[in-house]
Coordinates of C-alpha atoms in Angstrom, one line a residue:
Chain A
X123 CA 14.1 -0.6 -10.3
X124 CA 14.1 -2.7 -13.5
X125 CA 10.8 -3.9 -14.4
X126 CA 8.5 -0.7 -12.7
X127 CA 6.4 1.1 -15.0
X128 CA 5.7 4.5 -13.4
X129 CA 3.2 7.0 -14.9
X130 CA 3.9 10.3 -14.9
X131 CA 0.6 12.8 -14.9
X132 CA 1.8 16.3 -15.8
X133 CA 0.7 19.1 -18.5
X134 CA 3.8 21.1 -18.3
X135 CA 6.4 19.6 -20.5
X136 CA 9.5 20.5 -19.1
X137 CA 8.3 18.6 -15.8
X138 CA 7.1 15.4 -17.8
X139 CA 11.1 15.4 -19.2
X140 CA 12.5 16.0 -16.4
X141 CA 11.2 13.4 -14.3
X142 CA 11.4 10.7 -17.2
X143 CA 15.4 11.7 -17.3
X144 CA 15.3 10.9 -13.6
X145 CA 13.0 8.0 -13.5
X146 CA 15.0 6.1 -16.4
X147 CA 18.4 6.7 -14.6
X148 CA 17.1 5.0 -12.1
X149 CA 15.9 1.9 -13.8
X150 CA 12.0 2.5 -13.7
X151 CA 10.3 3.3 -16.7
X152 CA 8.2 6.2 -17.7
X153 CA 5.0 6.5 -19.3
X154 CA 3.5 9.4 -19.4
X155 CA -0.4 11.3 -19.2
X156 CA -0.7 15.2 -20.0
X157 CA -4.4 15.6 -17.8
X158 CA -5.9 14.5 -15.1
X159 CA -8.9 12.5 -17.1
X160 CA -6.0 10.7 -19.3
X161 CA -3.9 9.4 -15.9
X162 CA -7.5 8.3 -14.3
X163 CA -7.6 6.1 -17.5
X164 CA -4.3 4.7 -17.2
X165 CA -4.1 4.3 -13.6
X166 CA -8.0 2.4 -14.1
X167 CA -6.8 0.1 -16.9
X168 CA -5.8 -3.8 -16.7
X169 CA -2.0 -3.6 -16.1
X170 CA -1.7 -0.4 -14.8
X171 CA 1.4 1.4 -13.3
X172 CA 1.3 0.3 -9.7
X173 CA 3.4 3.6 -9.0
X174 CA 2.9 7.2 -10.5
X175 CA 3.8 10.6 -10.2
X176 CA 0.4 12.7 -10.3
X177 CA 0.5 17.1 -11.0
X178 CA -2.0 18.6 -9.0
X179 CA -3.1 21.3 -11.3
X180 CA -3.8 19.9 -14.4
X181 CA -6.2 20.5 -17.5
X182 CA -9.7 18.9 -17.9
X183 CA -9.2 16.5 -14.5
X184 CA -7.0 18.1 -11.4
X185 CA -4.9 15.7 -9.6
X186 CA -7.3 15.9 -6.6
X187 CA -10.2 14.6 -8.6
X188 CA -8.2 11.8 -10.3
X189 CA -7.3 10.5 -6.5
X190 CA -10.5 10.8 -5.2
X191 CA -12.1 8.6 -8.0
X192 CA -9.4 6.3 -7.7
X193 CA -9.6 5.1 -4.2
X194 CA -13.6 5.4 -4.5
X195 CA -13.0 1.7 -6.4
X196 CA -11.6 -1.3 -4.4
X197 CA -8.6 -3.5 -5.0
X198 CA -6.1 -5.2 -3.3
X199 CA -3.3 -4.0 -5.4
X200 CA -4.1 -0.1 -5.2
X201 CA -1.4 2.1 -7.1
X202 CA 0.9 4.1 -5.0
X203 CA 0.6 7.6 -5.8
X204 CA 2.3 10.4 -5.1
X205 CA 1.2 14.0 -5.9
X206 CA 3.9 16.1 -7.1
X207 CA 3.0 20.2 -7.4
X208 CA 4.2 23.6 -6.8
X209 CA 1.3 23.9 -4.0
X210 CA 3.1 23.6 -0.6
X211 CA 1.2 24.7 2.3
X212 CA 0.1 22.8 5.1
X213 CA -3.4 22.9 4.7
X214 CA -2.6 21.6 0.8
X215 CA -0.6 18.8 2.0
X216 CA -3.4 17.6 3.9
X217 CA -6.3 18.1 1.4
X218 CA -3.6 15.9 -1.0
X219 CA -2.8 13.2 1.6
X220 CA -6.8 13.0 2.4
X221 CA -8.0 12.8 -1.0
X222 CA -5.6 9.2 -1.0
X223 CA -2.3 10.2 -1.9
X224 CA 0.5 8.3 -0.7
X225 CA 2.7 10.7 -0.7
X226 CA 3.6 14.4 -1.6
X227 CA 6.8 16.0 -3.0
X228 CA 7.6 19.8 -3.9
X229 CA 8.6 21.0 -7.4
X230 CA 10.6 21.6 -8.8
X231 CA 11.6 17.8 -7.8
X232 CA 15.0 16.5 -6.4
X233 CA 16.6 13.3 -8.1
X234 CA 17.5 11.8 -5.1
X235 CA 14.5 12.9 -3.0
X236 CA 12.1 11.6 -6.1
X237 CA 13.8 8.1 -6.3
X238 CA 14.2 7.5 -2.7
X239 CA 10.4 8.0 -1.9
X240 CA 10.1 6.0 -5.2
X241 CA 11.9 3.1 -3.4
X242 CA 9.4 3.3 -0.6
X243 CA 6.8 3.1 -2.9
X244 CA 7.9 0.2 -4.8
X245 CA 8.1 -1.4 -1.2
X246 CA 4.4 -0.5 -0.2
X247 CA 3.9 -2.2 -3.6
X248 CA 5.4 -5.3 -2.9
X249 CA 4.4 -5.6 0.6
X250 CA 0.4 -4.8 -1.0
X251 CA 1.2 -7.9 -3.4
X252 CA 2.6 -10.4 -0.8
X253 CA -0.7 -10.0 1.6
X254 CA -3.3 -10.2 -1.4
X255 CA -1.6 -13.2 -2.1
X256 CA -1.4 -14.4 1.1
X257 CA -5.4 -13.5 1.1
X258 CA -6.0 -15.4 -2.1
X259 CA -4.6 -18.7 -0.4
X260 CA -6.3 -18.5 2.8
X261 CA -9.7 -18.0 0.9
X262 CA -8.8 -20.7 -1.0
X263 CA -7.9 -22.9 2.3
X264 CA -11.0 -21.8 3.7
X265 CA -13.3 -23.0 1.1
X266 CA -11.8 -26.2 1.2
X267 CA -12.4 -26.0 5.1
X268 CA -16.4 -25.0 4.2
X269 CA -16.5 -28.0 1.9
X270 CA -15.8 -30.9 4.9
X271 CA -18.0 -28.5 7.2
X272 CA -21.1 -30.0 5.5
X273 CA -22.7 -34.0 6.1
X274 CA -20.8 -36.3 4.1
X275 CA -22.6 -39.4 2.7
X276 CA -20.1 -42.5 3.7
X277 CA -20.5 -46.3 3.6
X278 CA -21.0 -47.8 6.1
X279 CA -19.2 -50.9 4.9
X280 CA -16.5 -49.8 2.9
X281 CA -16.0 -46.2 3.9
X282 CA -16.4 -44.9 0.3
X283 CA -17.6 -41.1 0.1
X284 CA -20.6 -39.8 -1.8
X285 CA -18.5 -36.4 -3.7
X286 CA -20.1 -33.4 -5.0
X287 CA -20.4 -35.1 -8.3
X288 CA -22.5 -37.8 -6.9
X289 CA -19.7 -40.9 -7.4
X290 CA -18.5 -42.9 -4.5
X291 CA -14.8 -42.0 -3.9
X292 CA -12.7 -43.5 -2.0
X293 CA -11.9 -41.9 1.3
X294 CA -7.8 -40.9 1.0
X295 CA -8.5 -39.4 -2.7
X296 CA -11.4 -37.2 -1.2
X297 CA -9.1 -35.7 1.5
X298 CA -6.7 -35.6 -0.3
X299 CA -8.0 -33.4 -3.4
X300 CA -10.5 -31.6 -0.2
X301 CA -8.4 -30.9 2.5
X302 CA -4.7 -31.5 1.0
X303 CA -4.0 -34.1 3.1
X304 CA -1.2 -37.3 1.9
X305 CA -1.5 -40.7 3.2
X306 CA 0.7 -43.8 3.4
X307 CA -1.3 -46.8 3.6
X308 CA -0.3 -49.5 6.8
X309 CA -2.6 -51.6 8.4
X310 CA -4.0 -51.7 12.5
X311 CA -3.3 -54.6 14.8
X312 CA -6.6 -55.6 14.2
X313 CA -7.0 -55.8 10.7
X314 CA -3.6 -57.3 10.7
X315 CA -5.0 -60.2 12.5
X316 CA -8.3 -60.5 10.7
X317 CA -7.3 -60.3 7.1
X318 CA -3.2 -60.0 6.7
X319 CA -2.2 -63.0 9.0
X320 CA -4.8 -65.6 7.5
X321 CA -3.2 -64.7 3.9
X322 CA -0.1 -64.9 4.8
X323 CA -0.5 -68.2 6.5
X324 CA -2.5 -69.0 3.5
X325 CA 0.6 -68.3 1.6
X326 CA 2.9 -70.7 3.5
X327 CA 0.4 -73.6 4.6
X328 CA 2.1 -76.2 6.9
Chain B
X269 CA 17.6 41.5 -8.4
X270 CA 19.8 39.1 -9.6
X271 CA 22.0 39.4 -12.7
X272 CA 21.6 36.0 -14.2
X273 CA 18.1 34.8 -15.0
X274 CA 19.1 30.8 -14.6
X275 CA 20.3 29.6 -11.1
X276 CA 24.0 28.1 -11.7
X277 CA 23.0 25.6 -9.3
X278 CA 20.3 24.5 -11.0
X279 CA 21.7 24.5 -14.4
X280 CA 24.6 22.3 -12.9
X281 CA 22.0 19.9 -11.5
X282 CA 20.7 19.5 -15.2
X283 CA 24.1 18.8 -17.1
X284 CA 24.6 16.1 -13.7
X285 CA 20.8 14.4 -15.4
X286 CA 23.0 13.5 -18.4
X287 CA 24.0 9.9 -18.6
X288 CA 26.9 8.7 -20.8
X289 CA 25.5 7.9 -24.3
X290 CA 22.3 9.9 -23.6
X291 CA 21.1 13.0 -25.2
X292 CA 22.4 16.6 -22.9
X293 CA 19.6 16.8 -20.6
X294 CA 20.0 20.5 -20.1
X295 CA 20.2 21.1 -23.4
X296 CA 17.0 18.8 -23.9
X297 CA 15.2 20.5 -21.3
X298 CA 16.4 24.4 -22.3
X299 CA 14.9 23.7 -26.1
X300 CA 11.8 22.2 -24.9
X301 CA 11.1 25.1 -22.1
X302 CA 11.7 27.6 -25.4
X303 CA 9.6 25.6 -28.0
X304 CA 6.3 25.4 -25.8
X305 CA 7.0 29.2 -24.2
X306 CA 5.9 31.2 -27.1
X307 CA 2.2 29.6 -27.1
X308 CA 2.0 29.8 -23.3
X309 CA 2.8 34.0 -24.0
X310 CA 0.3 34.4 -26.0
X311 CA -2.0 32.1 -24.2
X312 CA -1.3 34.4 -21.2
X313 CA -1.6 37.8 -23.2
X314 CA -5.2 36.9 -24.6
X315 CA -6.4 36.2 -21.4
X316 CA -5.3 39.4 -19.9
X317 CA -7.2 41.1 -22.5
X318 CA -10.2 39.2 -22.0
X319 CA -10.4 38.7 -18.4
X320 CA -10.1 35.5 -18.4
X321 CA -8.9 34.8 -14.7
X322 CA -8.9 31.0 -14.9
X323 CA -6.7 30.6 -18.1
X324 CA -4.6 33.4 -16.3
X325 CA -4.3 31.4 -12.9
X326 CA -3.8 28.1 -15.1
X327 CA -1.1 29.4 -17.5
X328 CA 1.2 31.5 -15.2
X329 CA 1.3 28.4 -12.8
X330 CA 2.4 26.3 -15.7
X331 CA 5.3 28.5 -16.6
X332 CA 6.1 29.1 -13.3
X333 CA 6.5 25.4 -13.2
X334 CA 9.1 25.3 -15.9
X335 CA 10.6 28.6 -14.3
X336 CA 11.3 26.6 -11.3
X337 CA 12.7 23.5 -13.4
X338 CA 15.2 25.4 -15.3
X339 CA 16.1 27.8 -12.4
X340 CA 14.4 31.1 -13.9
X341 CA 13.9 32.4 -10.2
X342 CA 12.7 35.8 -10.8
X343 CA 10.2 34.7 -13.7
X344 CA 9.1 32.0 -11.3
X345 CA 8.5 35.0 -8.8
X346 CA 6.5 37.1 -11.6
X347 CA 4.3 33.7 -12.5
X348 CA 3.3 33.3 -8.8
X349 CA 2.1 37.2 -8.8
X350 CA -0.1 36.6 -11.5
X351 CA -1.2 33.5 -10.6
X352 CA -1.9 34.1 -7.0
X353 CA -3.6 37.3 -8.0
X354 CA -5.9 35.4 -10.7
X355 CA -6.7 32.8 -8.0
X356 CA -7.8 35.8 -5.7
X357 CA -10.2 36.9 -8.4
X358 CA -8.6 40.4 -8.6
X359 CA -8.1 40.9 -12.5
X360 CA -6.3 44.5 -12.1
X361 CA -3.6 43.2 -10.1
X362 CA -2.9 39.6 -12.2
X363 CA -2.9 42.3 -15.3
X364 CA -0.6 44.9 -13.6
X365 CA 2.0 41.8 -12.9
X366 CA 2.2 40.7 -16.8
X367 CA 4.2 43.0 -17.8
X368 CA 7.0 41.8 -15.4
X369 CA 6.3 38.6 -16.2
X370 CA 6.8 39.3 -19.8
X371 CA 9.9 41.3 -19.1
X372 CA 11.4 38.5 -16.4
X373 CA 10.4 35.4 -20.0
X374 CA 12.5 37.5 -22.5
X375 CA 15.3 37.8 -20.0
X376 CA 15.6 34.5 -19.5
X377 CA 14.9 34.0 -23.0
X378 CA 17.8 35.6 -23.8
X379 CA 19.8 34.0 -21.5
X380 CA 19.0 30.4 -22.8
X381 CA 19.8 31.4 -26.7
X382 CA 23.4 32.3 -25.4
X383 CA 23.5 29.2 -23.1
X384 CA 23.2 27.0 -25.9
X385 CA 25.1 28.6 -28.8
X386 CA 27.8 27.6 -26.4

C-alpha cells in the first residue's frame, strides 16, 4: 500500500520492530509513538496517519484513553484504528470496540492477519474520503441553490441582474457563475420578426 | 515443560520477516529483546521489593509481550502470573511468581546467545 503512513503506538520495542518489518513489506510506512499521550498527538495533528496500530497498555496515556479522546472531536476523515494487545477476552474486545476502535487484533500479531485487516482499513479510508468529498460538493451546490432562493433585482427592460456586488450583470453570466448553467445564444420567432428580419432586409434593400 | 525456550515455529516465522537486501529480522528482533531485557529485570526486581504492584502489573505485561513475539512460551506463562496476580492486588503471590519468571528470562536468555553465535 505505497503512499499509507501508519502509526504504530506501542512501548514494548520488540513489538514496534516487529510490526514496522511487517508494515514496510507490505508497502505502508511506519511511524512510530512509544505512549499513549505521544500517539494522541500524532493521530490529532494536520496530516496525520489516517491508519494506526494502537497498544492498549501503554505508559502515561492507555490505548483506551487515547480512543476515547479521539472520537470525542469530529471530522469527516476520522483515522482508522485498530487496537492491538495481549488482552483477549470478550468483555475487553467490547470495552475496545466501544471506546471507537475499528478493529482489534491479538498479539503477538500475524503478518498476514495484520495486513489483510490493514487492507480493510485502507478501504474504510478511501470510502471515508470519497463521501466527505462528495459532501463538500453538494454543500457547495447547495449554496449556490440558496443564492437564486432569494429576490433578484432584474430590469424590467433589458433583463440585466442587480448581483451581490451591486452591478447590473447581464442575465447568462449571472447563471452561469450562480447556478453553473452554459448557454448558446439563438433568437425566438418573435424577436426574429421584430428586430432580425427588418436588418436583414435593411441589409439587402430592393 | 518444554526443552527449548523459543518456539521453532515462531523463530521460523521471524527469519520468513527478512526481505532480500534487508537486515535478518530475527536476528534484529533477538538483539533488541536482549538489549532492553536487562532494565525491564531490574525494573521488575525493585518493584517486588517495594510493593509496587502497578510497575509490577505494567512490566511483566511488557515482557510478556516480547515473550510472545520471540516465542518464549514458558516466560510468557511466568509474565502472565505475575501480572495477573499484580492486577488482582495480591502482592505475595505476584512476588512468589518472580522467581520463575527470572528463572524462565535467563533460560531463554541463554538460548538466544547460542542462537545467534550461530
Amino acid at each position: 500500500m505505497p503512499g499509507w503512513d501508519v502509526l504504530v503506538a506501542d512501548d514494548e520495542p520488540v513489538s514496534r520492530l516487529l510490526m514496522s518489518v511487517m508494515l514496510k513489506r507490505a508497502g505502508f510506512t511506519a511511524v512510530h509513538a512509544s505512549d499513549g499521550e505521544e500517539a494522541l498527538a500524532m493521530l490529532s495533528a494536520d496530516q496525520a496517519p489516517q491508519l494506526a496500530l494502537l497498544d492498549w497498555m501503554m505508559p502515561r496515556m492507555d490505548g483506551i484513553e487515547v480512543l476515547r479522546r479521539l472520537r470525542t472531536v469530529p471530522s469527516n476523515t476520522p483515522p482508522y484504528v485498530m487496537l492491538v494487545t495481549a488482552r483477549d477476552a470478550t468483555q475487553d474486545i467490547v470495552v475496545g470496540l466501544e471506546a471507537g476502535a475499528n478493529d482489534y487484533v491479538a498479539k503477538p500479531v500475524i503478518e498476514a492477519e495484520i495486513v489483510a485487516r490493514l487492507a480493510v482499513g485502507v478501504r474504510v479510508v478511501e470510502l471515508q474520503r470519497a463521501l466527505a468529498d462528495r459532501v463538500r460538493h453538494l454543500e457547495e451546490a447547495l449554496g449556490n441553490v440558496k443564492a437564486l432562493q432569494r429576490l433578484l433585482p432584474i430590469c424590467a427592460y433589458c433583463k440585466a441582474i442587480k448581483n451581490d456586488e451591486h452591478y447590473w450583470q447581464q442575465v447568462e453570466g449571472y447563471l452561469r457563475e450562480h447556478a453553473g448553467l452554459q448557454f448558446t445564444h439563438s433568437y425566438c420567432p418573435t424577436c426574429y420578426d421584430r428586430h432580425v428580419r427588418p436588418q436583414l432586409e435593411g441589409l439587402n434593400p430592393r | 515443560m518444554s526443552e527449548t525456550p523459543l518456539d521453532p515455529s515462531v523463530l521460523d516465522m521471524l527469519r520468513s520477516l527478512t526481505s532480500p537486501g534487508e537486515p535478518d529480522v530475527l536476528r534484529e528482533v533477538l538483539e533488541l529483546y536482549q538489549k532492553d531485557m536487562p532494565r525491564r529485570l531490574a525494573q521488575l526486581a525493585t518493584a517486588g521489593e517495594t510493593g509496587d504492584l502497578q510497575t509490577l502489573e505494567r512490566t511483566a505485561h511488557s515482557i510478556k509481550g516480547s515473550a510472545g513475539n520471540i516465542g518464549a512460551r514458558a516466560l510468557h506463562e511466568a509474565c502472565a502470573a505475575v501480572e495477573h496476580a499484580a492486577r488482582d492486588q495480591a502482592l505475595e503471590p505476584a512476588r512468589a511468581a518472580l522467581p520463575r519468571l527470572q528463572v524462565e528470562a535467563a533460560r531463554v536468555d541463554a538460548a538466544i546467545i547460542t542462537l545467534l553465535q550461530t
